[in-house]
């Protein structure tokens, strides 16, 4: 099983990035995918999540209206489109998978520790 994030980088405030989370080794369509981030010296926080079946989405208040999560089950990939980026969005972004979107979003946990990606760095300069 594997989750691989990509798409991070350095961008100026107000810019955009699209992160990708490519999955393999498990039935992707049966799993919800969440995006988390962790900035230096701060706790990990949930950014967004998309459910495993009906595409229900969740967003942190800090990113609502700026970030959009989507999934392409044919490509086993979840995307996080990030617009109007701010310096406070600087962090390592991770994706994670679980059979329950509610567990990812409301409990901020996944049952299988193997279903975490390695992270991708996003840096937003002011």
C-alpha positions as MATLAB code, in Angstrom:
seq = 'XXXXXXXXXXXXXXXXXXXXXXXXXXXXXXXXXXXXXXXXXXXXXXXXXXXXXXXXXXXXXXXXXXXXXXXXXXXXXXXXXXXXXXXXXXXXXXXXXXXXXXXXXXXXXXXXXXXXXXXXXXXXXX';
ca = [
       0.000    0.000    0.000;
       1.288    3.432   -0.830;
       0.289    7.092   -0.904;
       2.552    9.536   -2.694;
       2.090   13.291   -2.524;
       3.416   15.666   -5.149;
       2.942   19.215   -6.325;
       4.431   21.151   -3.458;
       6.853   23.998   -3.924;
       7.633   27.632   -3.313;
       5.040   30.207   -4.293;
       4.391   33.849   -3.553;
       1.428   34.913   -1.459;
      -1.685   35.003   -3.604;
      -0.404   32.230   -5.823;
      -1.729   28.723   -6.408;
      -0.545   25.148   -6.201;
      -2.232   21.828   -6.877;
      -1.223   18.924   -4.706;
      -1.755   15.341   -5.807;
      -2.060   12.208   -3.705;
      -1.559    9.070   -5.791;
      -2.652    5.802   -4.200;
      -1.795    2.193   -4.895;
      -2.151   -1.195   -3.273;
      -5.657   -0.855   -1.852;
      -9.211   -0.371   -3.188;
      -9.004    3.387   -3.609;
     -12.689    3.896   -4.357;
     -13.579    2.441   -0.942;
     -11.408    4.882    0.977;
     -11.817    8.458    2.075;
      -8.753   10.648    1.650;
      -7.729   13.443    3.938;
      -5.137   16.178    3.642;
      -3.273   17.263    6.742;
      -0.488   19.763    7.273;
       2.129   20.412    9.872;
       4.106   23.608   10.204;
       7.346   23.813   12.213;
       6.602   23.924   15.913;
       2.902   23.344   15.409;
       0.622   20.361   15.731;
      -0.672   18.542   12.705;
      -4.034   19.863   11.541;
      -6.661   18.608    9.165;
      -6.994   20.674    6.016;
      -9.589   18.861    3.950;
     -11.165   15.473    3.377;
     -13.242   13.795    0.691;
     -15.464   10.836    1.396;
     -15.140    7.375   -0.045;
     -18.362    7.202   -1.984;
     -20.564   10.229   -2.410;
     -17.817   12.813   -2.577;
     -18.782   14.667    0.583;
     -16.079   17.192    1.362;
     -14.797   18.823    4.520;
     -12.602   21.896    4.935;
     -10.873   23.643    7.772;
     -12.225   27.138    8.347;
      -8.809   28.577    7.535;
      -8.917   27.252    3.966;
     -12.609   27.423    3.077;
     -13.158   29.312   -0.130;
      -9.501   28.979   -1.117;
      -8.843   25.219   -1.277;
     -10.792   22.609   -3.231;
     -10.452   18.862   -2.809;
     -11.433   16.435   -5.555;
     -10.830   12.834   -6.496;
     -10.411   10.882   -9.713;
     -11.085    7.239   -8.944;
      -9.991    6.206  -12.437;
      -6.532    7.560  -11.644;
      -6.505    6.584   -7.953;
      -5.671   10.186   -7.184;
      -6.966   12.938   -4.934;
      -6.154   16.565   -5.647;
      -5.991   19.627   -3.433;
      -6.245   22.831   -5.425;
      -4.892   25.657   -3.311;
      -5.611   29.224   -4.413;
      -4.852   32.586   -2.848;
      -2.129   31.023   -0.755;
      -0.986   32.797    2.382;
       2.292   32.593    4.312;
       0.431   30.808    7.098;
      -0.286   27.950    4.677;
       3.418   27.079    4.764;
       3.745   23.506    6.019;
       4.418   19.945    5.034;
       1.228   18.548    3.542;
       0.351   14.891    3.980;
      -2.449   12.752    2.618;
      -3.934    9.807    4.458;
      -6.551    7.167    3.690;
      -9.217    5.454    5.749;
     -12.488    3.680    5.044;
     -14.336    6.367    7.029;
     -14.289   10.059    6.182;
     -15.807   10.786    9.578;
     -12.906    9.051   11.310;
     -10.380   11.044    9.308;
     -12.113   14.379    9.739;
     -13.703   14.328   13.169;
     -11.221   12.059   14.951;
      -8.194   13.053   12.843;
      -6.957    9.454   12.768;
      -6.587    6.626   10.284;
      -6.677    2.994   11.339;
      -3.771    1.818    9.189;
      -0.518    3.640    9.862;
       0.720    2.525    6.441;
      -1.876    4.703    4.761;
      -0.004    7.959    5.180;
       2.074    9.632    2.505;
       5.566   10.946    3.013;
       4.546   14.583    2.671;
       5.240   17.437    0.291;
       6.570   20.841    1.325;
       4.552   23.953    0.578;
       6.239   27.279    1.199;
       4.438   30.565    0.682;
       6.549   33.701    0.690;
       5.165   37.092    1.635;
];
